[in-house]
Amino acid sequence: MSEATPAAAPAAPIEKSALEQRFPEAVTPDARPGYEGYLVGADHLVEVARALRDEMGYDYLSSVTAVDYYSDAPNAENFIEVVYHFYKSTGGGALELKVQTPRDNSVIPSLVDLYPGADFQEREAYDLYGVTFTGHPDLRRILMWEGFAGYPMRKDWKEAFYEEEAKPFKNRWPEGQVYRAEDRNPFNKNNQYPQGFDPTTFKESDDPKLYEVLEKAGRAYSEDIDTEQVVVNLGPQHPSTHGVFRMAVRLDGETIVALKPVMGYLHRNHEKIGERNTWTMNMPFTDRLDYLSSMSNNFGYALAVEKLMGDKGAPPERAQYLRVIMAELTRISNHLWAVGFLLNDLGAFFTPALYAIVERELILDVFEATTGSRMMCNYFRFGGVARDLPEGVLEKIKDLVFNRLERKIDELDIYLSENELVRSRSEGVGVITPEEAIAFSTAGPVLRASGVPYDIRRADPYGIYDRFDFKVAVRNHGDVYDRYMIRIDEMRYSLDILKQALKDLPGGEVMNGKNPYQVRVPAGESYGRVEGPKGELGYYIVSNGKGNPARYHVRAPSFINLTVLEKMCLGQKVADVVVNLGSIDIVLGEVDR
């Protein structure tokens, strides 16, 4: 080395995070390009998760899902990865943990004892990926039936009318020789059945595992009066179960001693189809999840993809404001529907709901004029929104926000909130404490009605929400009445945001560059989440750099909020079950996916 050549400066020591210092042998940073968080061995998972909750403040387990890293190439490294997103209920970003497990023997410990909100999510990973969670108190399939053969989200599982791994299928591109897969692959000749299953002799029987769990829970309940416990099935076809949803309830007299939600009647493998679709094709697909809140669904998915796209995915200012305007109108629209139908569940039938629906229809008029559709709006794009507001729509929105909706929300509040029937049927019913609400991973109005002021728009701001002055609605009794009142409060606070957004709405473009027919998303992973009307709506996506998502997962608030339903109902009367369910505000398109 010559004297003129300066010696290279010693590399700065890499500062280890608190988690690495606490568990130097157990966790390692995920060094894959485009990935975040830490890898942890299955044998250390419980220990690390307990420290995250008890020592580091990560008391809220938002999302649990799995990814199948599979390739049929020779010597490919294949494994299942279970991904956890932890947050602090006081706010801040995610801490992500991943556990890798062999595909042929996927076994990791359950976190249900530490985080009860993991219950349904672990069951989903077991159901769709075949991951066994040891110690789980009720590990059954949750969306598929017990006799279903295989794990449909694994990459080597082929559905009945399988064509190819990803769209556009070759029969449509480039020659356009379109044919129906069903015609070439008739139904019944491609079904897979469990070993020993004969569909010609099959007779439908009870669901033994379900009733076994109910009976076990019922045994723990004791009363002075000697009564016989009975099992009642509420749903799946019943107006008060909000679609095709069933609750298996064990009763002692009229008292609920056990309750198990049963879903999956609508299951259409939304996520599998999402991984066949191109990135752009999934935008209208998200509309179908919560068909009352399609703008919020678009928003979460756009954020997840744009995180990976970087500057190419950054929306211009006008688009950012239009996104907020549409999302907050969606929140009001959703809550109007939820309040109206809670009264339906309380026995008021349709009159209050109709008054709420009138106002919702006016908001849908705005959506239709802007997007061409009232419910399946498909309005967001990566890097902006599909089109600007047409002539006259801004004036319509201003009239709703500044003149009409505030008066109508006041009317609902005046006529409903002090109603004797409403108060007597909802106060003290379905109480969830703040500790329980966090532990069960509840989100949105269910969480905030229990006194936890956690709203992602404030706790971990996205878009331009950090520019607006607004209150986070919070109530403290954790009962049905407070879950109702939270929605009344939030509609008013959404109007506050809308007034500011309309006042500051800038001119300019609504797309970052041209609206592309297709996008290429850099390799990596991303979790985009929004404060949807029903709570945290998140999308966990993995890109391998190709034109389709390698993994597309929806963290659906309707699904996860149902985890706490049994807790809400235990010790209550059977008449309260429907009211408790209505206060969660579910949509089955989002539950079953």
Short mmCIF file of N, CA, C and O in Angstrom, two decimals, residues 365-480:
data_model
loop_
_atom_site.label_atom_id
_atom_site.label_comp_id
_atom_site.label_asym_id
_atom_site.label_seq_id
_atom_site.Cartn_x
_atom_site.Cartn_y
_atom_site.Cartn_z
N ASP A 365 -74.02 6.71 -4.33
CA ASP A 365 -74.17 7.53 -5.54
C ASP A 365 -72.83 8.16 -5.92
O ASP A 365 -72.47 8.22 -7.11
N VAL A 366 -72.12 8.65 -4.91
CA VAL A 366 -70.80 9.24 -5.16
C VAL A 366 -69.84 8.19 -5.72
O VAL A 366 -69.11 8.44 -6.69
N PHE A 367 -69.85 7.00 -5.12
CA PHE A 367 -68.96 5.94 -5.60
C PHE A 367 -69.30 5.57 -7.05
O PHE A 367 -68.41 5.36 -7.88
N GLU A 368 -70.59 5.48 -7.34
CA GLU A 368 -70.98 5.08 -8.69
C GLU A 368 -70.56 6.13 -9.72
O GLU A 368 -70.05 5.80 -10.79
N ALA A 369 -70.77 7.41 -9.36
CA ALA A 369 -70.40 8.47 -10.30
C ALA A 369 -68.89 8.49 -10.54
O ALA A 369 -68.42 8.79 -11.64
N THR A 370 -68.12 8.15 -9.50
CA THR A 370 -66.66 8.24 -9.61
C THR A 370 -66.05 6.99 -10.23
O THR A 370 -65.12 7.06 -11.04
N THR A 371 -66.56 5.83 -9.83
CA THR A 371 -65.89 4.57 -10.22
C THR A 371 -66.69 3.77 -11.24
O THR A 371 -66.16 2.82 -11.81
N GLY A 372 -67.99 4.08 -11.38
CA GLY A 372 -68.83 3.30 -12.27
C GLY A 372 -69.53 2.16 -11.58
O GLY A 372 -70.25 1.40 -12.22
N SER A 373 -69.32 2.01 -10.27
CA SER A 373 -69.95 0.91 -9.55
C SER A 373 -70.29 1.35 -8.14
O SER A 373 -69.58 2.15 -7.54
N ARG A 374 -71.38 0.82 -7.61
CA ARG A 374 -71.81 1.24 -6.27
C ARG A 374 -71.07 0.48 -5.17
O ARG A 374 -70.82 1.03 -4.10
N MET A 375 -70.76 -0.80 -5.40
CA MET A 375 -70.15 -1.61 -4.34
C MET A 375 -68.79 -2.17 -4.73
O MET A 375 -67.88 -2.17 -3.94
N MET A 376 -68.64 -2.70 -5.90
CA MET A 376 -67.35 -3.26 -6.35
C MET A 376 -66.59 -2.17 -7.09
O MET A 376 -66.58 -2.12 -8.32
N CYS A 377 -65.97 -1.27 -6.33
CA CYS A 377 -65.52 0.01 -6.91
C CYS A 377 -64.23 -0.10 -7.72
O CYS A 377 -64.05 0.63 -8.69
N ASN A 378 -63.29 -0.94 -7.31
CA ASN A 378 -62.05 -1.11 -8.07
C ASN A 378 -61.45 0.25 -8.44
O ASN A 378 -61.13 0.52 -9.59
N TYR A 379 -61.27 1.10 -7.44
CA TYR A 379 -60.91 2.49 -7.70
C TYR A 379 -59.41 2.76 -7.51
O TYR A 379 -58.84 3.60 -8.18
N PHE A 380 -58.77 2.03 -6.59
CA PHE A 380 -57.36 2.32 -6.30
C PHE A 380 -56.46 1.64 -7.34
O PHE A 380 -56.79 0.59 -7.89
N ARG A 381 -55.33 2.28 -7.58
CA ARG A 381 -54.29 1.70 -8.44
C ARG A 381 -52.96 1.84 -7.73
O ARG A 381 -52.81 2.66 -6.83
N PHE A 382 -51.99 1.01 -8.14
CA PHE A 382 -50.66 1.15 -7.56
C PHE A 382 -50.07 2.47 -8.07
O PHE A 382 -49.83 2.63 -9.26
N GLY A 383 -49.89 3.42 -7.14
CA GLY A 383 -49.38 4.73 -7.53
C GLY A 383 -50.46 5.75 -7.74
O GLY A 383 -50.21 6.79 -8.36
N GLY A 384 -51.67 5.52 -7.23
CA GLY A 384 -52.71 6.54 -7.37
C GLY A 384 -54.11 5.96 -7.34
O GLY A 384 -54.36 4.96 -6.66
N VAL A 385 -55.00 6.60 -8.07
CA VAL A 385 -56.38 6.11 -8.21
C VAL A 385 -56.72 6.07 -9.69
O VAL A 385 -56.07 6.70 -10.52
N ALA A 386 -57.78 5.33 -10.02
CA ALA A 386 -58.06 5.03 -11.42
C ALA A 386 -58.42 6.28 -12.23
O ALA A 386 -58.05 6.40 -13.40
N ARG A 387 -59.14 7.21 -11.62
CA ARG A 387 -59.57 8.40 -12.36
C ARG A 387 -59.90 9.51 -11.38
O ARG A 387 -60.14 9.25 -10.18
N ASP A 388 -59.96 10.72 -11.89
CA ASP A 388 -60.30 11.86 -11.05
C ASP A 388 -61.81 11.94 -10.83
O ASP A 388 -62.58 11.22 -11.49
N LEU A 389 -62.22 12.82 -9.94
CA LEU A 389 -63.66 13.00 -9.71
C LEU A 389 -64.29 13.60 -10.95
O LEU A 389 -63.79 14.59 -11.49
N PRO A 390 -65.39 13.04 -11.43
CA PRO A 390 -66.07 13.67 -12.56
C PRO A 390 -66.76 14.96 -12.14
O PRO A 390 -66.90 15.26 -10.94
N GLU A 391 -67.20 15.70 -13.12
CA GLU A 391 -67.83 17.00 -12.86
C GLU A 391 -69.05 16.85 -11.95
O GLU A 391 -69.90 15.97 -12.16
N GLY A 392 -69.13 17.68 -10.96
CA GLY A 392 -70.28 17.71 -10.06
C GLY A 392 -70.16 16.83 -8.84
O GLY A 392 -70.91 17.00 -7.86
N VAL A 393 -69.22 15.87 -8.84
CA VAL A 393 -69.12 14.94 -7.71
C VAL A 393 -68.53 15.60 -6.47
O VAL A 393 -68.98 15.35 -5.34
N LEU A 394 -67.55 16.48 -6.66
CA LEU A 394 -66.97 17.16 -5.50
C LEU A 394 -68.03 17.97 -4.78
O LEU A 394 -68.10 17.98 -3.54
N GLU A 395 -68.89 18.64 -5.53
CA GLU A 395 -69.96 19.42 -4.92
C GLU A 395 -70.93 18.51 -4.16
O GLU A 395 -71.43 18.86 -3.08
N LYS A 396 -71.19 17.35 -4.73
CA LYS A 396 -72.08 16.39 -4.07
C LYS A 396 -71.48 15.92 -2.74
O LYS A 396 -72.18 15.84 -1.72
N ILE A 397 -70.17 15.63 -2.76
CA ILE A 397 -69.51 15.18 -1.52
C ILE A 397 -69.56 16.29 -0.47
O ILE A 397 -69.86 16.05 0.71
N LYS A 398 -69.27 17.52 -0.90
CA LYS A 398 -69.29 18.64 0.05
C LYS A 398 -70.67 18.83 0.66
O LYS A 398 -70.81 19.11 1.85
N ASP A 399 -71.71 18.68 -0.17
CA ASP A 399 -73.07 18.83 0.35
C ASP A 399 -73.35 17.76 1.42
O ASP A 399 -73.93 18.04 2.47
N LEU A 400 -72.91 16.50 1.15
CA LEU A 400 -73.12 15.44 2.14
C LEU A 400 -72.34 15.73 3.42
O LEU A 400 -72.86 15.58 4.52
N VAL A 401 -71.09 16.12 3.27
CA VAL A 401 -70.21 16.25 4.43
C VAL A 401 -70.55 17.50 5.26
O VAL A 401 -70.59 17.44 6.49
N PHE A 402 -70.81 18.61 4.60
CA PHE A 402 -70.99 19.85 5.34
C PHE A 402 -72.45 20.11 5.72
O PHE A 402 -72.72 20.88 6.63
N ASN A 403 -73.39 19.48 5.00
CA ASN A 403 -74.80 19.82 5.24
C ASN A 403 -75.66 18.68 5.74
O ASN A 403 -76.48 18.88 6.63
N ARG A 404 -75.52 17.49 5.17
CA ARG A 404 -76.53 16.47 5.42
C ARG A 404 -76.15 15.42 6.46
O ARG A 404 -76.90 15.16 7.39
N LEU A 405 -74.99 14.77 6.29
CA LEU A 405 -74.69 13.58 7.09
C LEU A 405 -74.63 13.87 8.58
O LEU A 405 -75.07 13.06 9.40
N GLU A 406 -74.12 15.02 8.94
CA GLU A 406 -74.02 15.35 10.37
C GLU A 406 -75.42 15.37 11.01
O GLU A 406 -75.63 14.84 12.10
N ARG A 407 -76.39 15.98 10.30
CA ARG A 407 -77.76 16.03 10.83
C ARG A 407 -78.35 14.63 10.93
O ARG A 407 -79.02 14.29 11.91
N LYS A 408 -78.09 13.81 9.93
CA LYS A 408 -78.68 12.47 9.94
C LYS A 408 -78.06 11.57 11.00
O LYS A 408 -78.75 10.73 11.60
N ILE A 409 -76.77 11.74 11.24
CA ILE A 409 -76.14 10.97 12.32
C ILE A 409 -76.71 11.41 13.67
O ILE A 409 -76.99 10.59 14.55
N ASP A 410 -76.93 12.71 13.81
CA ASP A 410 -77.56 13.21 15.05
C ASP A 410 -78.95 12.61 15.23
O ASP A 410 -79.35 12.26 16.35
N GLU A 411 -79.69 12.49 14.14
CA GLU A 411 -81.04 11.92 14.24
C GLU A 411 -80.99 10.47 14.71
O GLU A 411 -81.76 10.05 15.58
N LEU A 412 -80.09 9.69 14.12
CA LEU A 412 -79.95 8.29 14.57
C LEU A 412 -79.60 8.25 16.05
O LEU A 412 -80.17 7.45 16.81
N ASP A 413 -78.68 9.11 16.46
CA ASP A 413 -78.25 9.14 17.86
C ASP A 413 -79.43 9.48 18.77
O ASP A 413 -79.66 8.83 19.80
N ILE A 414 -80.20 10.49 18.39
CA ILE A 414 -81.32 10.94 19.23
C ILE A 414 -82.38 9.84 19.36
O ILE A 414 -82.86 9.55 20.46
N TYR A 415 -82.72 9.22 18.25
CA TYR A 415 -83.84 8.26 18.27
C TYR A 415 -83.43 6.89 18.81
O TYR A 415 -84.28 6.14 19.30
N LEU A 416 -82.16 6.54 18.69
CA LEU A 416 -81.76 5.17 19.06
C LEU A 416 -81.01 5.09 20.38
O LEU A 416 -81.25 4.18 21.17
N SER A 417 -80.09 6.00 20.61
CA SER A 417 -79.13 5.81 21.71
C SER A 417 -79.80 5.83 23.09
O SER A 417 -79.30 5.20 24.03
N GLU A 418 -80.87 6.60 23.23
CA GLU A 418 -81.55 6.64 24.53
C GLU A 418 -82.79 5.77 24.56
O GLU A 418 -83.55 5.79 25.54
N ASN A 419 -82.99 5.02 23.51
CA ASN A 419 -84.15 4.13 23.48
C ASN A 419 -84.06 3.10 24.61
O ASN A 419 -83.03 2.45 24.78
N GLU A 420 -85.15 2.94 25.34
CA GLU A 420 -85.12 2.07 26.52
C GLU A 420 -84.80 0.64 26.14
O GLU A 420 -84.04 -0.06 26.83
N LEU A 421 -85.38 0.20 25.02
CA LEU A 421 -85.15 -1.18 24.59
C LEU A 421 -83.69 -1.40 24.20
O LEU A 421 -83.06 -2.40 24.58
N VAL A 422 -83.13 -0.44 23.47
CA VAL A 422 -81.73 -0.56 23.06
C VAL A 422 -80.82 -0.66 24.27
O VAL A 422 -79.94 -1.53 24.36
N ARG A 423 -81.06 0.22 25.23
CA ARG A 423 -80.16 0.26 26.40
C ARG A 423 -80.32 -0.99 27.25
O ARG A 423 -79.34 -1.58 27.71
N SER A 424 -81.55 -1.44 27.46
CA SER A 424 -81.74 -2.60 28.35
C SER A 424 -81.22 -3.89 27.70
O SER A 424 -80.80 -4.80 28.41
N ARG A 425 -81.23 -3.95 26.37
CA ARG A 425 -80.75 -5.17 25.70
C ARG A 425 -79.25 -5.15 25.41
O ARG A 425 -78.70 -6.18 25.02
N SER A 426 -78.61 -4.01 25.57
CA SER A 426 -77.20 -3.94 25.15
C SER A 426 -76.24 -3.50 26.25
O SER A 426 -75.06 -3.85 26.19
N GLU A 427 -76.70 -2.80 27.27
CA GLU A 427 -75.79 -2.37 28.33
C GLU A 427 -75.44 -3.56 29.23
O GLU A 427 -76.33 -4.28 29.70
N GLY A 428 -74.19 -3.76 29.47
CA GLY A 428 -73.74 -4.88 30.30
C GLY A 428 -73.77 -6.22 29.59
O GLY A 428 -73.51 -7.25 30.22
N VAL A 429 -74.07 -6.23 28.32
CA VAL A 429 -74.15 -7.48 27.55
C VAL A 429 -72.86 -7.67 26.75
O VAL A 429 -72.38 -6.74 26.11
N GLY A 430 -72.30 -8.87 26.80
CA GLY A 430 -71.10 -9.19 25.99
C GLY A 430 -69.89 -8.38 26.38
O GLY A 430 -69.15 -7.92 25.51
N VAL A 431 -69.64 -8.24 27.67
CA VAL A 431 -68.56 -7.37 28.13
C VAL A 431 -67.19 -8.02 27.87
O VAL A 431 -66.97 -9.19 28.19
N ILE A 432 -66.29 -7.25 27.29
CA ILE A 432 -64.91 -7.64 27.06
C ILE A 432 -64.01 -6.59 27.71
O ILE A 432 -64.13 -5.39 27.41
N THR A 433 -63.13 -7.02 28.60
CA THR A 433 -62.23 -6.08 29.27
C THR A 433 -61.13 -5.62 28.31
O THR A 433 -60.87 -6.30 27.29
N PRO A 434 -60.42 -4.54 28.64
CA PRO A 434 -59.31 -4.11 27.76
C PRO A 434 -58.25 -5.19 27.60
O PRO A 434 -57.74 -5.40 26.49
N GLU A 435 -57.92 -5.88 28.69
CA GLU A 435 -56.90 -6.94 28.61
C GLU A 435 -57.35 -8.06 27.69
O GLU A 435 -56.56 -8.59 26.89
N GLU A 436 -58.63 -8.42 27.78
CA GLU A 436 -59.14 -9.49 26.92
C GLU A 436 -59.18 -9.04 25.46
O GLU A 436 -58.85 -9.80 24.54
N ALA A 437 -59.59 -7.80 25.24
CA ALA A 437 -59.69 -7.30 23.86
C ALA A 437 -58.34 -7.33 23.16
O ALA A 437 -58.23 -7.68 21.98
N ILE A 438 -57.28 -6.98 23.89
CA ILE A 438 -55.92 -7.02 23.30
C ILE A 438 -55.48 -8.46 23.12
O ILE A 438 -54.96 -8.85 22.06
N ALA A 439 -55.68 -9.29 24.15
CA ALA A 439 -55.20 -10.67 24.09
C ALA A 439 -55.85 -11.44 22.95
O ALA A 439 -55.20 -12.29 22.32
N PHE A 440 -57.13 -11.16 22.68
CA PHE A 440 -57.83 -11.87 21.62
C PHE A 440 -57.63 -11.23 20.25
O PHE A 440 -58.32 -11.59 19.29
N SER A 441 -56.71 -10.27 20.15
CA SER A 441 -56.37 -9.64 18.86
C SER A 441 -57.57 -8.98 18.21
O SER A 441 -57.66 -8.89 16.97
N THR A 442 -58.54 -8.52 19.00
CA THR A 442 -59.68 -7.82 18.40
C THR A 442 -59.20 -6.50 17.80
O THR A 442 -58.15 -5.97 18.16
N ALA A 443 -59.99 -5.97 16.88
CA ALA A 443 -59.57 -4.76 16.18
C ALA A 443 -60.79 -3.88 15.93
O ALA A 443 -61.93 -4.33 15.98
N GLY A 444 -60.50 -2.60 15.66
CA GLY A 444 -61.55 -1.66 15.27
C GLY A 444 -62.49 -1.33 16.41
O GLY A 444 -62.10 -1.26 17.57
N PRO A 445 -63.77 -1.14 16.10
CA PRO A 445 -64.74 -0.76 17.14
C PRO A 445 -64.81 -1.76 18.29
O PRO A 445 -65.06 -1.37 19.43
N VAL A 446 -64.59 -3.04 18.05
CA VAL A 446 -64.62 -4.04 19.13
C VAL A 446 -63.51 -3.75 20.14
O VAL A 446 -63.71 -3.81 21.35
N LEU A 447 -62.34 -3.42 19.65
CA LEU A 447 -61.20 -3.13 20.52
C LEU A 447 -61.38 -1.80 21.25
O LEU A 447 -61.20 -1.70 22.47
N ARG A 448 -61.78 -0.78 20.51
CA ARG A 448 -61.86 0.56 21.10
C ARG A 448 -63.05 0.70 22.06
O ARG A 448 -63.02 1.53 22.96
N ALA A 449 -64.08 -0.11 21.89
CA ALA A 449 -65.21 -0.07 22.83
C ALA A 449 -64.82 -0.64 24.18
O ALA A 449 -65.53 -0.44 25.17
N SER A 450 -63.70 -1.36 24.24
CA SER A 450 -63.21 -1.90 25.51
C SER A 450 -62.18 -0.99 26.16
O SER A 450 -61.44 -1.42 27.05
N GLY A 451 -62.09 0.23 25.70
CA GLY A 451 -61.21 1.21 26.35
C GLY A 451 -59.79 1.22 25.84
O GLY A 451 -58.91 1.80 26.49
N VAL A 452 -59.52 0.60 24.70
CA VAL A 452 -58.15 0.59 24.14
C VAL A 452 -58.13 1.57 22.95
O VAL A 452 -58.70 1.28 21.90
N PRO A 453 -57.48 2.71 23.11
CA PRO A 453 -57.53 3.73 22.04
C PRO A 453 -56.57 3.42 20.90
O PRO A 453 -55.70 4.24 20.57
N TYR A 454 -56.70 2.24 20.31
CA TYR A 454 -55.78 1.82 19.25
C TYR A 454 -56.47 1.96 17.90
O TYR A 454 -57.43 1.26 17.60
N ASP A 455 -55.96 2.88 17.12
CA ASP A 455 -56.48 3.14 15.78
C ASP A 455 -55.26 3.28 14.88
O ASP A 455 -54.41 4.14 15.12
N ILE A 456 -55.15 2.45 13.87
CA ILE A 456 -53.92 2.43 13.05
C ILE A 456 -53.67 3.79 12.40
O ILE A 456 -52.52 4.17 12.17
N ARG A 457 -54.73 4.53 12.13
CA ARG A 457 -54.53 5.85 11.54
C ARG A 457 -53.68 6.74 12.44
O ARG A 457 -53.01 7.66 11.98
N ARG A 458 -53.73 6.48 13.76
CA ARG A 458 -52.91 7.21 14.72
C ARG A 458 -51.70 6.39 15.19
O ARG A 458 -50.59 6.90 15.32
N ALA A 459 -51.92 5.10 15.46
CA ALA A 459 -50.89 4.27 16.08
C ALA A 459 -49.73 3.97 15.12
O ALA A 459 -48.59 3.81 15.55
N ASP A 460 -50.02 3.87 13.84
CA ASP A 460 -49.00 3.54 12.85
C ASP A 460 -49.46 4.16 11.52
O ASP A 460 -49.87 3.45 10.60
N PRO A 461 -49.41 5.51 11.42
CA PRO A 461 -50.10 6.20 10.32
C PRO A 461 -49.65 5.74 8.94
O PRO A 461 -48.49 5.42 8.70
N TYR A 462 -50.58 5.73 8.02
CA TYR A 462 -50.32 5.38 6.62
C TYR A 462 -50.92 6.48 5.75
O TYR A 462 -51.72 7.30 6.21
N GLY A 463 -50.56 6.47 4.46
CA GLY A 463 -51.07 7.53 3.57
C GLY A 463 -50.70 8.90 4.13
O GLY A 463 -49.56 9.15 4.52
N ILE A 464 -51.70 9.78 4.21
CA ILE A 464 -51.45 11.14 4.74
C ILE A 464 -52.27 11.38 6.01
O ILE A 464 -52.59 12.52 6.34
N TYR A 465 -52.62 10.31 6.72
CA TYR A 465 -53.46 10.49 7.92
C TYR A 465 -52.76 11.30 9.00
O TYR A 465 -53.42 11.88 9.86
N ASP A 466 -51.42 11.34 8.98
CA ASP A 466 -50.73 12.11 10.01
C ASP A 466 -50.94 13.62 9.83
O ASP A 466 -50.54 14.41 10.69
N ARG A 467 -51.57 14.03 8.74
CA ARG A 467 -51.79 15.47 8.52
C ARG A 467 -53.11 15.97 9.12
O ARG A 467 -53.34 17.17 9.17
N PHE A 468 -53.97 15.05 9.52
CA PHE A 468 -55.31 15.45 9.93
C PHE A 468 -55.46 15.46 11.45
O PHE A 468 -54.87 14.63 12.15
N ASP A 469 -56.26 16.42 11.90
CA ASP A 469 -56.56 16.53 13.32
C ASP A 469 -57.91 15.83 13.56
O ASP A 469 -58.94 16.31 13.08
N PHE A 470 -57.88 14.72 14.25
CA PHE A 470 -59.14 14.01 14.52
C PHE A 470 -59.00 13.21 15.81
O PHE A 470 -57.89 12.89 16.25
N LYS A 471 -60.14 12.89 16.39
CA LYS A 471 -60.16 12.11 17.62
C LYS A 471 -60.23 10.63 17.31
O LYS A 471 -60.75 10.22 16.28
N VAL A 472 -59.69 9.83 18.21
CA VAL A 472 -59.87 8.38 18.16
C VAL A 472 -61.02 8.04 19.10
O VAL A 472 -60.98 8.35 20.29
N ALA A 473 -62.06 7.45 18.54
CA ALA A 473 -63.23 7.11 19.35
C ALA A 473 -62.87 5.99 20.33
O ALA A 473 -62.29 4.98 19.93
N VAL A 474 -63.20 6.17 21.57
CA VAL A 474 -62.96 5.14 22.57
C VAL A 474 -64.06 5.19 23.62
O VAL A 474 -64.54 6.27 23.99
N ARG A 475 -64.53 4.04 24.03
CA ARG A 475 -65.51 3.89 25.11
C ARG A 475 -64.96 2.87 26.10
O ARG A 475 -64.04 2.13 25.76
N ASN A 476 -65.54 2.78 27.28
CA ASN A 476 -64.86 2.04 28.33
C ASN A 476 -65.60 0.86 28.94
O ASN A 476 -65.06 0.18 29.81
N HIS A 477 -66.84 0.60 28.53
CA HIS A 477 -67.57 -0.50 29.18
C HIS A 477 -67.39 -1.83 28.47
O HIS A 477 -67.66 -2.88 29.05
N GLY A 478 -66.98 -1.81 27.22
CA GLY A 478 -66.71 -3.06 26.50
C GLY A 478 -67.93 -3.90 26.23
O GLY A 478 -67.83 -5.10 25.98
N ASP A 479 -69.12 -3.29 26.26
CA ASP A 479 -70.35 -4.07 26.03
C ASP A 479 -70.95 -3.74 24.66
O ASP A 479 -70.39 -2.96 23.88
N VAL A 480 -72.09 -4.36 24.39
CA VAL A 480 -72.73 -4.16 23.08
C VAL A 480 -73.08 -2.68 22.88
O VAL A 480 -72.91 -2.14 21.78
#
